[in-house]
Short mmCIF file of C-alpha atoms in Angstrom, two decimals:
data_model
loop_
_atom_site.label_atom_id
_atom_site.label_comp_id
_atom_site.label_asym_id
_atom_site.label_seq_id
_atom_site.Cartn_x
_atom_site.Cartn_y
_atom_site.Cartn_z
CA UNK W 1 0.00 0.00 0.00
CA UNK W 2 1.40 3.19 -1.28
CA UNK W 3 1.74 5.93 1.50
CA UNK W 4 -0.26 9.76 0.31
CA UNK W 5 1.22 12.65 -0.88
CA UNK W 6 1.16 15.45 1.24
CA UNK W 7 -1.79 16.55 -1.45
CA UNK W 8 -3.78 13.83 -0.83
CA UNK W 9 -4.21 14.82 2.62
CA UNK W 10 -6.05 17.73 1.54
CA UNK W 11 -8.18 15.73 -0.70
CA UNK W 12 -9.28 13.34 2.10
CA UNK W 13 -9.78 16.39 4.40
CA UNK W 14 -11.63 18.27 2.20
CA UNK W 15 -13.84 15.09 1.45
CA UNK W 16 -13.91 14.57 4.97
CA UNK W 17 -15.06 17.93 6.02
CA UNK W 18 -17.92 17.83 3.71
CA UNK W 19 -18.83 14.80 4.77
CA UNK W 20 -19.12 16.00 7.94
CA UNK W 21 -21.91 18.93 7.19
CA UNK W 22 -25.23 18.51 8.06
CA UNK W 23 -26.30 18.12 4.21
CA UNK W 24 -22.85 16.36 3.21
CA UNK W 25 -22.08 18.39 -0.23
CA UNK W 26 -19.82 16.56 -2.79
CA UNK W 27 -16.67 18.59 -3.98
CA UNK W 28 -17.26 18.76 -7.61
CA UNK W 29 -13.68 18.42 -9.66
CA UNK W 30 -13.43 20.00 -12.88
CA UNK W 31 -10.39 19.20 -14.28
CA UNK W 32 -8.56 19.95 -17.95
CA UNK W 33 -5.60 19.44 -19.70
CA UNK W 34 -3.57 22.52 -21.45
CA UNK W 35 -0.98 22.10 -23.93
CA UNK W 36 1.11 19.07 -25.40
CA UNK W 37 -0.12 15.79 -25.05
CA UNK W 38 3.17 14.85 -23.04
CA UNK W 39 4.36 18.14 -21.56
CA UNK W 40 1.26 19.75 -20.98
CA UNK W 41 -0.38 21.07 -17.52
CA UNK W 42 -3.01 20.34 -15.73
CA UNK W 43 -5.54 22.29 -14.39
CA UNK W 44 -8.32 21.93 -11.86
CA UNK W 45 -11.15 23.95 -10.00
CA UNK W 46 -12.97 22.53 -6.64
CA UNK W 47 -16.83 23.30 -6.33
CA UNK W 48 -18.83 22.72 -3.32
CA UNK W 49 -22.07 23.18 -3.84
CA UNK W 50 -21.88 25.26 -7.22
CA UNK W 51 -19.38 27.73 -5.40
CA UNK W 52 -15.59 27.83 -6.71
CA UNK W 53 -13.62 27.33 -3.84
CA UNK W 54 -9.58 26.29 -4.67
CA UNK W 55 -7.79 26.20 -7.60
CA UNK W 56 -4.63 24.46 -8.72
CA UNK W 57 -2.45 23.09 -11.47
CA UNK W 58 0.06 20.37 -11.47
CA UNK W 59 1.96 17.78 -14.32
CA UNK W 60 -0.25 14.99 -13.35
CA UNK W 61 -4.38 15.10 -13.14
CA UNK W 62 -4.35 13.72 -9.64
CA UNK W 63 -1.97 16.36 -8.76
CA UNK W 64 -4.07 19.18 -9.82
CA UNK W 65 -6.93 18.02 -8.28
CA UNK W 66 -4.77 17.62 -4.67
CA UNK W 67 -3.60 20.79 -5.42
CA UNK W 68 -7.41 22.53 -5.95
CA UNK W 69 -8.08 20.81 -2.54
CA UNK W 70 -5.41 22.57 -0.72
CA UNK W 71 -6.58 25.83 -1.65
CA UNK W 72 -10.18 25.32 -0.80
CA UNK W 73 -9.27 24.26 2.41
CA UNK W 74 -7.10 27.55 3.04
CA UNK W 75 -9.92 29.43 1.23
CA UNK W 76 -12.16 28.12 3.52
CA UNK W 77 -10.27 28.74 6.81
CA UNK W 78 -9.79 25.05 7.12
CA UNK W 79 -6.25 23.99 8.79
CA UNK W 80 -4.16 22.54 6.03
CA UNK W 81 -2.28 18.89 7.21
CA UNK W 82 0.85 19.41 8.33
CA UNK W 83 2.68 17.49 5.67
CA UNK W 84 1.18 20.02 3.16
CA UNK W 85 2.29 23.32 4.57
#
């Protein structure tokens, strides 16, 4: 078993958090790819419940969506794991 990124600990908390609201709203990914097929970027935007909340690019998709995670969770005044500050 493969041990997360420091990312990926935003993605479960952000999941998490949700999760925990009284009407448990999905983060909603939307996620592209810009440029080259092999040296292009990444891009992704985090919704919860039709609001933009975090941003973020990376290489990989699963980065950018980690990424997008982290910022909503700063956006949202959330404590960001400490592996990810």
């Amino acid at each position: 078993m493969s041990t997360p990124t420091e990312h990926e600990h935003c993605k479960m908390k952000l999941n998490n958090h949700c999760q925990s609201q009284r009407d448990k709203p999905t983060p909603i990914y939307d996620t592209v790819h810009e440029g080259s097929e092999h040296a292009g970027t990444w891009k992704s935007s985090v919704s919860i419940q039709g609001e933009e909340k975090g941003t973020g690019q990376h290489t990989t998709k699963k980065g950018a969506e980690e990424a997008a995670a982290k910022a909503a969770l700063e956006a949202m005044g959330i404590p960001v794991p400490a592996q990810a500050q």
